[in-house]
Coordinates of C-alpha atoms in Angstrom, one line a residue:
M1 CA -4.1 26.1 5.3
I2 CA -2.9 22.9 7.0
R3 CA -3.8 22.1 10.6
H4 CA -2.4 19.5 13.0
R5 CA -4.1 18.0 16.0
I6 CA -3.6 15.2 18.5
V7 CA -6.8 13.2 19.1
P8 CA -7.4 10.2 21.4
L9 CA -8.0 6.9 19.6
V10 CA -9.7 3.8 21.0
L11 CA -8.9 0.5 19.3
A12 CA -11.7 -2.0 18.8
A13 CA -11.2 -4.3 21.8
A14 CA -11.4 -8.0 22.5
L15 CA -11.1 -9.2 18.9
A16 CA -9.0 -12.1 20.0
A17 CA -11.6 -13.2 22.5
A18 CA -14.5 -12.9 20.1
A19 CA -15.9 -15.7 18.0
P20 CA -14.2 -16.2 14.6
V21 CA -15.1 -13.4 12.3
A22 CA -16.5 -15.8 9.7
A23 CA -19.2 -16.7 12.1
Q24 CA -20.4 -13.1 12.4
S25 CA -22.8 -11.3 10.1
A26 CA -21.4 -10.6 6.6
A27 CA -22.9 -7.0 6.7
R28 CA -20.9 -4.3 5.2
A29 CA -18.8 -1.8 7.2
P30 CA -20.6 1.2 8.5
V31 CA -21.5 3.8 5.8
S32 CA -19.3 6.9 5.9
K33 CA -18.8 10.1 4.0
T34 CA -15.1 9.3 3.6
L35 CA -13.0 6.8 1.8
D36 CA -10.9 5.2 4.6
I37 CA -7.6 3.6 3.9
Y38 CA -5.8 1.5 6.6
V39 CA -2.1 0.7 6.1
T40 CA -1.3 -2.3 8.3
D41 CA 2.1 -2.9 9.8
T42 CA 3.3 -6.1 8.2
E43 CA 7.0 -5.5 8.8
G44 CA 7.8 -4.6 5.2
G45 CA 5.0 -6.7 3.7
K46 CA 1.7 -5.3 2.5
A47 CA -2.0 -5.4 3.6
T48 CA -3.9 -2.2 2.9
L49 CA -7.6 -2.0 3.6
F50 CA -10.0 0.4 1.7
V51 CA -13.4 1.0 3.2
S52 CA -15.5 2.9 0.6
P53 CA -18.2 5.5 1.6
S54 CA -20.8 2.9 0.7
G55 CA -19.3 0.4 3.2
E56 CA -17.9 -1.9 0.5
T57 CA -14.4 -3.1 1.2
V58 CA -11.2 -3.8 -0.8
L59 CA -8.2 -5.5 0.8
I60 CA -4.9 -5.3 -1.2
D61 CA -2.7 -8.2 -0.2
T62 CA -2.5 -10.2 3.0
G63 CA 1.0 -9.8 4.5
N64 CA 3.3 -12.6 5.5
P65 CA 2.5 -16.2 6.6
G66 CA 1.9 -16.8 10.3
D67 CA -0.1 -15.4 13.2
R68 CA 1.7 -12.1 13.5
D69 CA 0.4 -10.5 10.3
L70 CA -2.9 -12.4 10.4
N71 CA -3.6 -10.9 13.9
R72 CA -2.6 -7.4 12.8
I73 CA -4.9 -7.6 9.8
L74 CA -7.7 -8.8 12.0
Q75 CA -7.1 -5.9 14.4
V76 CA -7.4 -3.4 11.5
L77 CA -10.6 -5.1 10.2
G78 CA -12.0 -4.9 13.7
S79 CA -11.1 -1.3 14.1
A80 CA -12.8 -0.5 10.8
G81 CA -15.9 -2.5 11.7
V82 CA -15.4 -4.8 8.7
K83 CA -17.0 -8.2 8.8
K84 CA -16.7 -9.1 5.1
I85 CA -14.1 -8.5 2.4
D86 CA -15.9 -7.7 -0.9
Y87 CA -12.8 -7.6 -3.1
L88 CA -9.4 -9.1 -2.3
I89 CA -6.7 -8.0 -4.8
S90 CA -3.4 -10.0 -4.7
T91 CA -1.0 -7.7 -6.5
H92 CA 1.5 -10.6 -7.0
Y93 CA 2.5 -13.9 -5.5
H94 CA 5.4 -13.1 -3.2
R95 CA 5.1 -14.4 0.4
D96 CA 5.0 -10.9 2.0
H97 CA 1.9 -10.1 -0.1
I98 CA -0.1 -13.4 -0.2
G99 CA 1.2 -15.2 2.9
G100 CA -1.8 -14.6 5.1
L101 CA -4.5 -15.4 2.6
Q102 CA -5.1 -19.0 3.5
A103 CA -5.6 -18.3 7.2
L104 CA -7.5 -15.1 6.6
A105 CA -10.1 -16.8 4.4
Q106 CA -10.9 -19.1 7.4
R107 CA -11.6 -16.1 9.6
I108 CA -13.6 -13.7 7.4
P109 CA -15.8 -14.1 4.3
I110 CA -14.1 -13.1 1.0
A111 CA -16.6 -12.5 -1.8
H112 CA -14.3 -11.9 -4.8
V113 CA -10.6 -12.6 -5.4
M114 CA -8.6 -10.8 -8.0
D115 CA -5.1 -11.2 -9.4
H116 CA -2.8 -10.7 -12.4
G117 CA -3.2 -14.3 -13.6
A118 CA -0.6 -17.1 -13.5
N119 CA 2.5 -16.9 -11.3
I120 CA 5.6 -16.5 -13.5
E121 CA 7.9 -17.9 -10.8
V122 CA 8.6 -21.6 -10.1
P123 CA 8.5 -22.8 -7.4
E124 CA 5.9 -20.6 -5.7
Q125 CA 7.1 -18.8 -2.6
V126 CA 4.3 -20.0 -0.3
A127 CA 4.0 -23.8 -0.5
G128 CA 0.5 -25.0 -1.3
F129 CA -0.8 -21.5 -2.0
R130 CA -2.2 -22.2 -5.5
A131 CA -4.2 -25.2 -4.2
A132 CA -5.5 -23.2 -1.2
Y133 CA -6.4 -20.3 -3.5
D134 CA -8.3 -22.6 -5.9
S135 CA -10.2 -24.1 -2.9
I136 CA -11.3 -20.6 -1.9
I137 CA -12.7 -20.0 -5.4
A138 CA -14.3 -23.5 -5.4
A139 CA -15.9 -22.7 -2.1
G140 CA -17.8 -19.8 -3.7
A141 CA -15.6 -16.8 -4.1
K142 CA -15.7 -15.2 -7.5
H143 CA -12.5 -14.9 -9.4
T144 CA -11.3 -12.3 -11.8
V145 CA -8.0 -12.1 -13.7
L146 CA -7.4 -8.3 -13.9
K147 CA -6.2 -6.6 -17.0
A148 CA -5.1 -3.0 -17.5
G149 CA -8.2 -0.8 -18.1
D150 CA -10.5 -2.9 -15.9
R151 CA -12.6 -1.4 -13.2
V152 CA -13.2 -2.8 -9.7
P153 CA -16.9 -2.1 -9.3
V154 CA -16.9 -0.5 -5.8
K155 CA -19.9 1.8 -5.4
G156 CA -18.9 5.4 -5.1
L157 CA -15.4 4.9 -6.3
D158 CA -13.7 4.9 -9.7
W159 CA -11.2 2.1 -9.2
R160 CA -9.1 1.6 -12.3
I161 CA -6.5 -1.0 -13.0
V162 CA -3.6 0.8 -14.7
I163 CA -1.2 -2.1 -15.1
A164 CA -1.3 -5.9 -14.6
A165 CA 0.9 -8.7 -15.9
A166 CA 3.4 -6.1 -17.1
K167 CA 0.9 -4.6 -19.5
P168 CA -0.1 -0.9 -18.9
I169 CA -3.2 0.9 -20.0
A170 CA -3.2 1.9 -23.6
A171 CA -4.8 5.3 -23.2
P172 CA -4.6 7.9 -20.4
L173 CA -7.1 8.0 -17.6
A174 CA -9.6 10.8 -17.5
G175 CA -8.0 13.8 -15.8
A176 CA -4.5 12.7 -16.8
G177 CA -4.0 15.8 -18.9
A178 CA -4.7 13.9 -22.1
G179 CA -1.5 11.9 -21.5
A180 CA 0.7 15.0 -21.3
S181 CA 4.2 14.6 -22.8
N182 CA 6.8 13.6 -20.3
A183 CA 9.6 13.6 -22.9
A184 CA 12.3 15.5 -21.0
A185 CA 12.1 13.2 -17.9
C186 CA 11.8 10.1 -20.1
A187 CA 14.9 11.0 -22.0
S188 CA 17.0 10.9 -18.8
F189 CA 15.5 7.6 -17.6
Q190 CA 18.0 4.9 -16.9
R191 CA 16.9 1.3 -16.8
K192 CA 17.8 -1.1 -14.0
P193 CA 19.4 -4.4 -15.0
D194 CA 16.7 -7.0 -15.6
A195 CA 16.3 -9.8 -13.1
P196 CA 18.3 -13.0 -13.9
K197 CA 15.1 -15.0 -13.6
P198 CA 11.4 -14.3 -13.8
D199 CA 10.3 -12.0 -11.1
D200 CA 6.6 -11.8 -10.2
N201 CA 7.1 -8.3 -8.9
S202 CA 7.1 -7.1 -12.5
Q203 CA 3.6 -8.5 -12.9
S204 CA 2.1 -6.5 -10.0
V205 CA -1.5 -5.2 -10.3
G206 CA -1.5 -1.4 -10.1
S207 CA -4.5 0.7 -9.2
V208 CA -5.6 4.3 -9.4
I209 CA -8.5 4.9 -6.9
T210 CA -10.6 8.0 -7.3
Y211 CA -13.2 9.3 -4.9
G212 CA -14.6 12.6 -6.2
R213 CA -11.5 14.9 -6.5
F214 CA -9.3 12.6 -4.4
R215 CA -6.9 10.2 -6.2
A216 CA -4.6 7.5 -4.8
L217 CA -2.0 5.3 -6.5
D218 CA -1.0 1.8 -5.5
L219 CA 1.4 -0.2 -7.7
G220 CA 2.2 -3.1 -5.4
D221 CA 5.8 -4.1 -5.9
L222 CA 6.0 -3.0 -9.6
L223 CA 9.6 -2.8 -10.7
W224 CA 11.5 0.3 -11.8
N225 CA 11.5 -0.5 -15.6
N226 CA 7.8 -1.3 -15.6
E227 CA 7.0 1.9 -13.9
R228 CA 8.4 3.8 -16.8
D229 CA 5.7 2.3 -19.1
L230 CA 3.0 4.2 -17.2
V231 CA 4.5 7.7 -17.8
C232 CA 6.7 7.4 -20.9
P233 CA 6.4 8.9 -23.4
R234 CA 3.0 10.1 -22.0
N235 CA 1.8 10.3 -18.4
L236 CA -1.1 7.9 -18.5
I237 CA -2.0 8.4 -14.8
G238 CA -2.0 12.1 -14.2
T239 CA -1.4 13.5 -10.7
V240 CA -2.5 12.0 -7.4
D241 CA -3.0 13.1 -3.9
L242 CA -1.8 9.9 -2.2
Y243 CA 1.1 7.7 -3.3
L244 CA 1.2 4.3 -1.5
V245 CA 5.0 3.9 -2.0
T246 CA 5.8 1.1 -4.3
H247 CA 7.8 -2.0 -3.1
H248 CA 8.1 -0.8 0.5
G249 CA 10.5 2.0 -0.5
L250 CA 13.2 -0.4 -1.9
D251 CA 15.3 1.2 -4.6
R252 CA 14.4 -1.5 -7.1
S253 CA 11.2 0.6 -7.6
G254 CA 10.1 4.2 -7.2
A255 CA 11.7 5.5 -10.3
P256 CA 11.8 9.3 -10.3
V257 CA 10.3 9.5 -13.8
L258 CA 7.1 8.0 -12.3
V259 CA 7.1 9.6 -8.9
H260 CA 7.8 13.1 -10.2
A261 CA 5.2 12.7 -13.0
V262 CA 2.3 11.9 -10.6
R263 CA 3.3 14.7 -8.2
P264 CA 1.8 13.2 -4.9
R265 CA 1.0 15.5 -2.0
V266 CA 1.6 12.7 0.5
A267 CA 3.5 9.5 0.3
V268 CA 2.8 6.6 2.7
M269 CA 5.5 3.8 2.9
S270 CA 4.8 0.3 4.1
N271 CA 8.3 -0.6 5.2
G272 CA 10.1 -2.5 7.9
T273 CA 13.1 -1.3 10.0
R274 CA 15.5 -3.2 7.7
K275 CA 13.3 -3.6 4.6
G276 CA 12.6 -0.7 2.3
G277 CA 13.0 2.9 3.2
A278 CA 16.1 3.2 1.0
V279 CA 18.0 6.4 0.9
A280 CA 17.5 6.8 -2.9
T281 CA 13.7 6.4 -2.4
F282 CA 13.6 9.1 0.2
E283 CA 15.6 11.4 -2.0
T284 CA 13.2 10.8 -4.9
L285 CA 10.2 11.6 -2.7
H286 CA 11.8 14.7 -1.1
S287 CA 12.6 16.1 -4.6
S288 CA 9.2 15.3 -6.0
P289 CA 7.3 18.5 -7.0
G290 CA 4.5 19.4 -4.6
L291 CA 5.3 16.7 -2.0
E292 CA 4.1 17.8 1.4
D293 CA 4.8 14.8 3.7
I294 CA 6.1 11.3 4.0
W295 CA 4.5 8.9 6.4
A296 CA 5.9 5.4 7.2
T297 CA 5.0 2.3 9.1
H298 CA 8.5 2.1 10.5
W299 CA 11.6 4.1 11.2
S300 CA 14.0 2.9 8.5
Y301 CA 17.5 2.0 9.6
A302 CA 18.8 2.7 6.1
G303 CA 17.2 6.2 6.1
G304 CA 18.8 7.2 9.4
I305 CA 18.2 10.7 10.8
E306 CA 18.8 12.5 7.5
H307 CA 15.9 10.9 5.6
N308 CA 13.3 9.4 7.9
P309 CA 10.2 11.6 8.5
P310 CA 9.7 13.0 12.0
A311 CA 8.6 10.5 14.6
A312 CA 5.0 11.9 14.6
F313 CA 4.7 10.6 11.1
I314 CA 5.9 7.1 11.8
A315 CA 3.5 4.4 13.1
N316 CA 6.1 2.2 14.8
V317 CA 9.3 3.6 16.3
D318 CA 12.1 1.6 18.0
S319 CA 13.3 2.6 21.5
P320 CA 15.8 5.5 21.7
S321 CA 18.5 3.0 22.8
Q322 CA 17.9 0.7 19.8
I323 CA 18.0 3.7 17.4
A324 CA 21.2 4.9 19.0
T325 CA 22.7 1.4 18.5
V326 CA 21.8 1.5 14.8
L327 CA 23.2 5.0 14.3
T328 CA 26.5 4.2 16.0
A329 CA 27.0 0.7 14.6
A330 CA 29.5 -0.2 11.8
P331 CA 28.0 -0.3 8.3
N332 CA 25.4 -3.1 8.0
G333 CA 25.6 -3.6 11.7
G334 CA 23.5 -2.7 14.7
G335 CA 20.1 -4.0 15.8
D336 CA 18.9 -7.5 16.0
G337 CA 16.8 -7.6 12.8
D338 CA 13.0 -7.3 12.3
S339 CA 11.0 -9.1 14.9
E340 CA 7.5 -9.1 16.2
H341 CA 6.6 -6.2 18.4
S342 CA 3.4 -5.5 20.3
P343 CA 1.4 -3.4 19.9
A344 CA 1.7 -2.9 16.2
H345 CA 0.3 0.4 14.9
Y346 CA -1.3 1.4 11.6
L347 CA -1.7 4.5 9.6
K348 CA -5.2 5.7 8.4
I349 CA -6.1 8.0 5.6
S350 CA -9.6 9.4 5.4
A351 CA -10.5 11.2 2.2
S352 CA -13.5 13.4 1.3
A353 CA -15.0 13.8 -2.1
D354 CA -13.8 17.4 -2.3
G355 CA -10.2 16.2 -2.4
S356 CA -9.4 17.0 1.3
F357 CA -8.0 14.3 3.5
T358 CA -6.4 13.5 6.8
V359 CA -3.7 11.0 7.8
T360 CA -3.8 9.6 11.3
N361 CA -1.0 7.8 13.2
E362 CA -2.8 5.3 15.4
R363 CA 0.3 5.0 17.7
N364 CA 0.1 8.5 19.0
G365 CA -3.2 10.0 17.8
F366 CA -1.4 12.5 15.6
V367 CA -3.6 13.8 12.8
K368 CA -2.6 16.0 9.9
E369 CA -5.3 17.6 7.7
Y370 CA -4.7 18.3 4.0
E371 CA -7.1 20.8 2.6
K372 CA -8.5 20.4 -1.0
R373 CA -6.3 21.8 -3.7

């Protein structure tokens, strides 16, 4: 049985007025019986915080450069009671995923940085990033180049790297049905054209995070053709409860052969109004066996009324007049583009070891409970 409820939420206050986070105690977040996952609104970028039941923290990516995303990440850290990042995973080196790292490192201690290795793109998208990154490591942060099969050693979780630098795991994960054959779906897979120049999206670090019977999948911005390698000819991942939608819901990723193989119960999309949320992605999700709900950080202009989830499942919704303008505009018209809005709301997933979990929309307090399978 699935129940809904509306609950009042109170944000952690006065973060901007407080002393810099780095000056505070580096104690872990409060111990909880749940794995808590916070999907920050970075306008089609990525910054997802995991707070383990032990209080250890993992932050995947740091959003875009500038104060907008930095302040939103700090808001989420404050709401979660986080004063230290134990592990920072940079899935790849695009500006919407690593743009906030330099400024964030000045505000909160980061103990360990992780990545896929060298950037395959020249020039780098964020000027001076590599020098700043190296200085964070020189200042005392540990550094690990992740490889498929590695574990991120978070107490209480089984955090497995399933792909990095375009190399997938060689053998199926435990619980993946011994790498069940996916031959029929793989036979109908159609490759996308390869990028004309090296694309660091293809190098994205992908993780399967397990807490008891709860499993989540995060593949960064892994590209369509690389996704196939995880499920063809065998499904190396198995099924998951939560799918953190790849590449903001752009149709360069989210291949049906992968999405349908992992059979998520819930998909959470970190998109913007004009970035991600492609019609093809929504169609793939809606046709995925066993999918119960889609949640999104924004109402997608591309998705329109036919494909977007109901407003209760969307963290940030434009005004009715703006949506009306988008719906009645000529193709590719309407609206004034993505811009900073305040407040910016996040989505929170809280998972229990028995496999049950909830998703909370911080904007309106709407909570949906998903009972264990």
